[in-house]
Short mmCIF file of C-alpha atoms in Angstrom, two decimals:
data_model
loop_
_atom_site.label_atom_id
_atom_site.label_comp_id
_atom_site.label_asym_id
_atom_site.label_seq_id
_atom_site.Cartn_x
_atom_site.Cartn_y
_atom_site.Cartn_z
CA MET A 181 104.43 92.84 135.79
CA LEU A 182 103.44 91.20 132.29
CA ARG A 183 102.35 87.73 132.19
CA ARG A 184 99.62 85.56 130.03
CA CYS A 185 96.19 85.38 131.09
CA SER A 186 94.96 82.01 129.57
CA GLY A 187 97.41 82.43 127.21
CA TYR A 188 96.22 85.40 125.22
CA PRO A 189 96.71 88.06 125.29
CA VAL A 190 99.21 89.32 127.64
CA CYS A 191 97.70 91.36 130.99
CA VAL A 192 99.16 93.24 133.70
CA ILE A 193 98.49 91.81 137.29
CA PHE A 194 98.90 94.81 140.06
CA LYS A 195 97.40 94.04 143.45
CA GLY A 196 95.02 91.34 142.56
CA PHE A 197 93.49 93.07 139.29
CA GLN A 198 93.94 92.02 135.56
CA LEU A 199 93.92 94.62 132.74
CA SER A 200 94.50 93.74 129.15
CA LEU A 201 96.82 95.37 127.64
CA ASP A 202 94.21 96.64 124.89
CA LYS A 203 92.24 98.12 127.44
CA MET A 204 95.20 99.84 128.79
CA VAL A 205 96.06 101.55 125.76
CA GLY A 206 92.83 102.54 124.25
CA GLU A 207 90.56 100.60 121.68
CA PRO A 208 92.25 100.29 118.17
CA VAL A 209 90.77 103.32 115.87
CA ASN A 210 92.54 101.23 112.56
CA VAL A 211 93.76 98.50 110.96
CA ASN A 212 97.47 99.89 112.08
CA GLU A 213 97.28 99.77 115.79
CA PHE A 214 96.38 95.61 115.74
CA GLN A 215 99.79 95.28 114.83
CA GLU A 216 101.26 96.61 118.39
CA LEU A 217 98.91 94.32 120.06
CA ALA A 218 99.51 91.76 118.18
CA ARG A 219 103.31 92.35 118.92
CA GLU A 220 103.10 92.74 123.04
CA ALA A 221 100.70 89.60 122.56
CA LEU A 222 102.75 87.22 120.83
CA PRO A 223 106.27 85.61 121.55
CA LYS A 224 108.91 87.47 119.41
CA MET A 225 109.80 84.04 117.59
CA TYR A 226 105.79 84.06 116.14
CA TYR A 227 105.43 87.98 115.86
CA ASP A 228 108.65 88.17 113.87
CA PHE A 229 107.08 84.84 111.46
CA TYR A 230 104.00 86.69 110.95
CA ALA A 231 105.37 90.01 110.40
CA GLY A 232 109.17 89.58 108.38
CA GLY A 233 109.49 89.38 104.96
CA ALA A 234 112.47 88.47 102.90
CA GLU A 235 116.13 89.46 103.37
CA ASP A 236 116.08 93.22 103.11
CA GLN A 237 112.72 93.54 104.03
CA TYR A 238 112.47 96.81 100.78
CA THR A 239 109.57 95.14 99.28
CA LEU A 240 107.72 94.60 102.48
CA LYS A 241 107.95 98.31 102.85
CA GLU A 242 107.10 99.21 99.62
CA ASN A 243 103.84 96.88 99.53
CA VAL A 244 102.38 99.62 101.93
CA GLU A 245 104.19 102.63 101.53
CA ALA A 246 103.60 102.48 97.17
CA PHE A 247 100.00 103.13 98.38
CA HIS A 248 100.40 106.36 99.45
CA ARG A 249 102.10 107.60 96.26
CA ILE A 250 98.73 107.54 94.59
CA MET A 251 96.27 110.14 94.76
CA ILE A 252 92.46 110.00 94.54
CA ARG A 253 90.71 112.41 92.45
CA PRO A 254 87.32 112.35 94.06
CA ARG A 255 84.11 113.65 92.25
CA THR A 256 81.35 116.05 93.54
CA LEU A 257 77.61 116.30 93.81
CA VAL A 258 77.09 112.80 93.32
CA ASP A 259 74.16 111.42 95.06
CA VAL A 260 75.87 109.04 97.74
CA SER A 261 72.86 108.85 100.27
CA ARG A 262 73.20 105.29 99.87
CA ILE A 263 76.76 103.09 99.24
CA ASP A 264 76.86 99.98 98.06
CA MET A 265 80.08 98.00 98.71
CA SER A 266 79.01 94.25 97.86
CA THR A 267 80.46 92.38 94.97
CA THR A 268 80.85 88.96 93.74
CA VAL A 269 83.45 86.41 93.55
CA LEU A 270 82.79 83.84 91.00
CA GLY A 271 79.78 84.22 91.19
CA TYR A 272 79.23 84.13 95.33
CA LYS A 273 78.07 87.53 96.47
CA ILE A 274 80.06 89.45 99.16
CA SER A 275 79.60 92.05 101.44
CA ALA A 276 82.15 94.60 100.48
CA PRO A 277 85.16 93.65 97.78
CA ILE A 278 87.91 91.76 100.90
CA LEU A 279 88.46 88.56 100.98
CA ILE A 280 90.73 86.67 103.54
CA ALA A 281 94.09 85.89 102.15
CA PRO A 282 95.91 82.52 102.86
CA THR A 283 98.27 82.97 106.28
CA ALA A 284 99.71 80.04 107.51
CA LEU A 285 99.64 78.30 111.59
CA HIS A 286 96.68 80.80 112.92
CA LYS A 287 97.20 78.57 116.28
CA LEU A 288 100.75 80.13 116.68
CA ALA A 289 98.17 83.74 117.07
CA HIS A 290 95.44 82.35 118.67
CA PRO A 291 94.60 79.39 120.67
CA GLU A 292 91.30 78.49 118.04
CA GLY A 293 93.04 79.41 115.02
CA GLU A 294 91.51 79.18 111.40
CA VAL A 295 88.21 77.96 113.05
CA ALA A 296 87.85 81.49 114.33
CA THR A 297 88.90 83.39 111.72
CA ALA A 298 86.46 81.36 109.34
CA ARG A 299 83.86 82.20 111.91
CA ALA A 300 85.06 85.90 111.63
CA ALA A 301 84.56 85.76 107.54
CA ALA A 302 81.62 84.45 108.00
CA ALA A 303 79.97 86.94 110.02
CA CYS A 304 81.50 89.71 107.73
CA LYS A 305 79.72 87.68 105.16
CA THR A 306 83.04 87.59 102.88
CA ILE A 307 85.79 84.68 101.71
CA MET A 308 87.91 83.29 103.31
CA VAL A 309 90.81 81.19 101.83
CA LEU A 310 92.32 78.47 103.92
CA SER A 311 95.94 77.77 104.03
CA PHE A 312 97.66 74.37 102.75
CA THR A 313 99.65 75.75 106.08
CA SER A 314 96.67 75.59 108.19
CA SER A 315 96.78 74.77 111.97
CA CYS A 316 93.67 73.79 111.91
CA THR A 317 92.94 70.59 108.92
CA VAL A 318 90.06 71.19 106.22
CA GLU A 319 87.32 69.08 108.09
CA GLU A 320 87.34 71.07 111.49
CA VAL A 321 87.38 74.70 109.73
CA ALA A 322 84.39 73.18 107.41
CA SER A 323 82.55 72.51 110.14
CA GLY A 324 83.01 75.50 111.97
CA CYS A 325 80.31 77.53 110.34
CA ASN A 326 78.68 77.81 107.14
CA ALA A 327 79.78 79.72 104.85
CA VAL A 328 81.95 79.91 101.42
CA ARG A 329 85.56 79.21 101.69
CA PHE A 330 88.57 78.61 99.42
CA PHE A 331 91.54 76.64 99.60
CA GLN A 332 94.92 77.20 98.82
CA LEU A 333 97.26 74.76 97.58
CA TYR A 334 100.97 74.16 97.10
CA VAL A 335 102.24 71.35 94.95
CA TYR A 336 104.71 69.04 96.91
CA LYS A 337 106.86 66.67 95.23
CA LYS A 338 105.03 63.75 95.99
CA ARG A 339 102.02 64.92 93.91
CA ASP A 340 99.55 62.65 95.66
CA ILE A 341 99.13 64.86 98.58
CA ALA A 342 98.33 67.91 96.52
CA ALA A 343 95.46 65.06 95.31
CA VAL A 344 94.31 64.04 98.46
CA LEU A 345 94.25 67.22 100.09
CA VAL A 346 92.61 69.10 97.00
CA GLN A 347 89.67 66.12 97.36
CA ARG A 348 89.30 66.38 100.87
CA ALA A 349 88.54 70.76 100.13
CA GLU A 350 85.90 69.69 97.62
CA ARG A 351 84.40 66.85 99.75
CA ASN A 352 84.17 69.32 102.49
CA GLY A 353 82.30 72.34 100.36
CA TYR A 354 85.34 74.38 99.71
CA LYS A 355 84.60 76.08 96.29
CA ALA A 356 87.00 77.13 94.88
CA LEU A 357 91.36 76.57 94.87
CA VAL A 358 93.89 78.88 95.01
CA LEU A 359 97.08 77.34 93.59
CA THR A 360 100.40 79.28 94.79
CA VAL A 361 103.10 79.65 92.38
CA ASP A 362 106.03 81.44 93.87
CA THR A 363 107.49 79.44 95.90
CA PRO A 364 109.53 76.45 93.82
CA ARG A 365 111.55 77.50 97.12
CA LEU A 366 111.23 79.26 100.16
CA GLY A 367 112.16 82.97 100.38
CA ARG A 368 115.04 83.68 102.59
CA ARG A 369 113.53 85.18 105.72
CA GLU A 370 116.26 86.13 107.98
CA ALA A 371 114.47 86.91 111.24
CA ASP A 372 112.85 83.26 111.02
CA ILE A 373 116.46 82.15 110.40
CA LYS A 374 117.94 83.78 113.46
CA ASN A 375 115.12 83.01 115.69
CA LYS A 376 115.51 79.05 114.74
CA MET A 377 111.99 79.14 113.99
CA VAL A 378 109.93 76.04 114.73
CA ALA A 379 106.46 75.61 113.17
CA PRO A 380 104.50 72.74 114.26
CA ARG A 381 103.46 69.67 112.48
CA LEU A 382 100.50 70.67 110.02
CA LYS A 383 97.66 68.76 110.71
CA ASN A 384 96.62 68.57 107.19
CA LEU A 385 99.29 66.50 106.77
CA GLU A 386 98.95 63.90 109.29
CA GLY A 387 99.12 60.30 107.54
CA LEU A 388 100.48 61.85 104.16
CA LEU A 389 103.93 63.39 104.96
CA SER A 390 106.76 62.41 107.79
CA ILE A 391 109.72 64.31 107.43
CA GLU A 392 111.93 65.63 110.04
CA ALA A 393 113.72 68.53 108.71
CA ASP A 394 117.28 69.21 110.37
CA SER A 395 117.00 73.42 111.56
CA ASP A 396 120.69 73.62 112.78
CA ASN A 397 121.65 75.81 110.62
CA GLY A 398 118.17 78.42 110.49
CA SER A 399 115.03 77.87 110.51
CA ASN A 400 113.17 74.44 110.19
CA LEU A 401 110.57 75.69 107.85
CA GLU A 402 113.51 76.60 105.29
CA ALA A 403 114.76 73.19 105.56
CA TYR A 404 111.53 71.75 105.51
CA ALA A 405 110.59 73.94 102.18
CA LYS A 406 113.91 72.59 100.83
CA GLU A 407 112.71 68.44 101.42
CA THR A 408 108.95 69.08 99.87
CA MET A 409 108.54 71.78 97.75
CA ASP A 410 108.09 71.21 94.05
CA ALA A 411 110.85 73.04 91.76
CA SER A 412 109.63 71.69 88.57
CA LEU A 413 105.99 72.37 88.85
CA CYS A 414 104.95 74.42 85.17
CA TRP A 415 102.10 75.78 83.22
CA LYS A 416 101.45 72.28 81.41
CA ASP A 417 100.71 71.26 85.29
CA ILE A 418 97.57 73.29 85.59
CA GLU A 419 95.95 70.77 83.17
CA TRP A 420 96.77 68.45 85.63
CA LEU A 421 95.22 69.74 88.38
CA LYS A 422 92.32 70.50 86.21
CA SER A 423 91.67 67.02 85.75
CA ILE A 424 91.87 66.11 89.41
CA THR A 425 89.36 68.58 90.43
CA ASN A 426 86.07 70.14 89.71
CA MET A 427 86.74 73.41 91.45
CA PRO A 428 87.65 76.49 89.78
CA ILE A 429 91.50 77.11 89.88
CA LEU A 430 92.97 80.50 90.53
CA ILE A 431 96.51 81.42 90.78
CA LYS A 432 98.09 83.41 93.12
CA GLY A 433 101.59 84.83 92.78
CA VAL A 434 101.48 86.49 89.22
CA LEU A 435 103.48 89.82 89.12
CA THR A 436 104.06 90.40 85.67
CA GLY A 437 101.67 90.84 82.34
CA GLU A 438 103.55 88.05 80.53
CA ASP A 439 102.83 85.26 82.84
CA ALA A 440 99.01 87.10 83.47
CA ILE A 441 98.14 86.43 79.88
CA LYS A 442 100.12 82.52 80.50
CA ALA A 443 97.20 82.27 82.83
CA ALA A 444 94.43 83.34 80.82
CA GLU A 445 95.53 81.18 78.13
CA VAL A 446 95.76 77.90 80.41
CA GLY A 447 92.02 78.62 81.73
CA VAL A 448 92.55 79.25 85.11
CA ALA A 449 89.31 81.06 86.67
CA GLY A 450 91.12 84.59 88.22
CA ILE A 451 94.32 85.67 89.09
CA MET A 452 95.54 87.23 92.44
CA VAL A 453 98.57 89.61 91.81
CA SER A 454 100.57 88.98 94.97
CA ASN A 455 104.57 88.89 95.89
CA HIS A 456 103.92 86.30 98.54
CA GLY A 457 103.11 89.78 101.55
CA ALA A 458 107.23 90.26 100.10
CA ARG A 459 108.01 87.04 101.84
CA GLN A 460 110.00 84.90 98.61
CA LEU A 461 112.30 87.44 96.79
CA ASP A 462 112.96 90.66 97.84
CA TYR A 463 113.56 93.81 95.52
CA THR A 464 110.35 93.07 93.26
CA ASP A 465 107.90 95.67 92.80
CA ALA A 466 104.79 96.52 95.37
CA THR A 467 101.79 94.34 94.07
CA ILE A 468 100.21 97.94 93.75
CA ASN A 469 102.69 99.05 91.02
CA VAL A 470 102.13 96.11 89.11
CA LEU A 471 98.80 95.51 89.54
CA GLU A 472 97.57 97.41 86.16
CA GLU A 473 99.64 96.36 83.75
CA VAL A 474 98.17 92.61 84.48
CA VAL A 475 94.31 94.18 84.30
CA HIS A 476 95.29 95.65 80.62
CA ALA A 477 97.49 92.03 80.11
CA VAL A 478 94.63 90.14 80.53
CA ARG A 479 91.69 92.36 79.30
CA GLY A 480 88.87 91.10 81.16
CA ARG A 481 89.24 87.43 80.00
CA VAL A 482 89.22 86.65 83.66
CA PRO A 483 89.35 88.64 87.20
CA VAL A 484 92.28 89.99 88.15
CA PHE A 485 92.61 89.90 92.37
CA PHE A 486 95.14 92.06 94.80
CA ASP A 487 97.01 90.87 97.66
CA GLY A 488 99.59 93.44 99.48
CA GLY A 489 100.24 95.99 101.60
CA VAL A 490 96.36 96.73 102.57
CA ARG A 491 96.22 98.55 105.55
CA ARG A 492 93.38 101.09 104.54
CA GLY A 493 90.37 101.75 102.91
CA THR A 494 91.62 104.21 100.83
CA ASP A 495 93.92 101.47 99.37
CA ILE A 496 91.35 99.01 98.61
CA PHE A 497 89.70 101.81 97.02
CA LYS A 498 92.95 102.68 94.87
CA ALA A 499 93.48 98.78 94.25
CA LEU A 500 89.78 98.69 92.76
CA ALA A 501 90.58 101.85 90.71
CA LEU A 502 93.39 100.22 88.69
CA GLY A 503 91.25 96.77 88.05
CA ALA A 504 90.91 94.95 90.82
CA GLN A 505 88.12 92.85 91.39
CA ALA A 506 88.47 92.65 95.13
CA VAL A 507 91.47 92.83 97.75
CA LEU A 508 93.08 89.95 100.04
CA ILE A 509 94.08 90.63 103.33
CA GLY A 510 96.82 88.70 105.65
CA ARG A 511 98.61 90.57 107.96
CA PRO A 512 95.74 92.58 109.73
CA VAL A 513 93.87 89.36 109.96
CA ILE A 514 96.75 87.62 112.05
CA PHE A 515 96.96 91.09 114.09
CA GLY A 516 93.63 91.24 115.17
CA LEU A 517 93.43 87.32 115.62
CA ALA A 518 96.39 87.77 118.25
CA ALA A 519 95.30 90.86 120.10
CA LYS A 520 91.47 89.61 120.20
CA GLY A 521 90.70 86.41 119.07
CA GLU A 522 87.62 86.41 116.67
CA TYR A 523 86.01 89.23 117.25
CA GLY A 524 89.85 91.01 116.71
CA VAL A 525 89.41 89.67 113.08
CA ARG A 526 85.73 91.33 112.84
CA GLN A 527 87.08 94.37 113.98
CA VAL A 528 90.00 94.77 111.19
CA ILE A 529 87.35 93.88 108.74
CA GLN A 530 84.65 95.87 109.97
CA MET A 531 87.43 98.88 110.36
CA LEU A 532 88.43 98.48 106.47
CA LYS A 533 84.65 98.05 105.50
CA ASP A 534 83.65 101.25 107.27
CA GLU A 535 86.87 103.57 105.91
CA LEU A 536 85.85 101.93 102.35
CA GLU A 537 82.44 102.99 102.80
CA LEU A 538 83.53 106.55 103.56
CA THR A 539 86.06 107.14 101.15
CA MET A 540 84.13 106.06 98.32
CA ALA A 541 81.27 108.64 99.78
CA LEU A 542 84.01 111.23 99.49
CA SER A 543 84.89 110.45 96.33
CA GLY A 544 81.71 110.43 94.45
CA CYS A 545 81.21 106.42 93.96
CA PRO A 546 77.84 104.48 95.66
CA SER A 547 78.76 101.44 94.63
CA VAL A 548 82.15 99.25 93.70
CA LYS A 549 81.03 99.66 89.97
CA ASP A 550 81.00 103.30 90.25
CA ILE A 551 84.56 103.17 91.13
CA THR A 552 86.96 103.82 87.92
CA ARG A 553 90.74 104.36 86.51
CA HIS A 554 89.81 108.22 86.57
CA HIS A 555 89.55 108.25 90.44
CA VAL A 556 92.91 107.76 90.70
CA ARG A 557 96.13 109.35 90.06
CA THR A 558 99.31 107.25 89.91
CA GLU A 559 103.27 108.80 90.61
CA ARG A 560 103.71 108.01 87.14
CA GLU A 561 101.05 110.06 85.74
CA ARG A 562 101.79 112.75 88.41
CA LEU A 563 105.96 113.17 87.50
CA HIS A 564 104.60 113.41 83.75
CA THR A 565 102.33 116.44 83.92
CA MET A 566 105.45 118.25 86.12
CA LEU A 567 107.37 117.49 82.59
#
């Protein structure tokens, strides 16, 4: 029979022996296989919360599948005896162009929550963006290990909440602020509505906010967001945010060249091309399809980062070729955490690094700076050559 062993992961109890599920099915050999381990390890409500997207989930599927329509153009007879994947983000050196995206409520996936994720990021010599809606506090994550980390911010109707959290993040050594700009309201996540998803109280907001959200007609996440999110947030408020912090500000949730130009004009330190993991507005383009539009719009004035659908090292290579400075990974980190805790997160990141290194070698790119636009052909370009 199946039951939980000390909470995580699911184990089989048979004639006095315990066999962890991952040992039964074999060690995962790629990032996608962690998703099935997470599905088995988590209660359905929590798995659906992490894995699900908005409405028909068209964009959720497209975020991944759009990568499949981009082809790599490898170059040969290049010295690739040494591969250097290292790069910098806002001046901080990281081992590979892979950051951990802000994702909510890690303790629903594993008892150690974001503290375990942060340790894994530090071990892999990369940057974690701590979610505003984290299970662990800003202070707990900061004290868990010594590493560069950023803090994600949502702006609530009560602006003083944002100010307090920004000050706490800055005081605890966070190096940048990632303002999420695509959430004036919460997207319609139908799995959460059906499951009547109930999220625990956010520890970061203890003593700052007290709202009991009625979830009789669906998820309490949706009800909570309606009560708290500031739908009036607009471009002029970037100046207000700059006035309350010395941290550089990146904005996450840009999908058009027009918004990218505005972001550069208001002086942000970076842009994250993202559709919120396809959890907000369905039938937006896959993020890889709009990345180049954003890159062209800013003309090198600010760095552009990419978020959405990365599951392979080849995906990272394609995003870099289309102009991203680095990519962010969200769900794969959660699935690794749910399956194997800190070790699972480290495995996920290492798998992607190993795949990227191999892709670079086979494509004739000894360093990240050697990956250029000439190394990929998009679907549009392939169709054009057929005309």
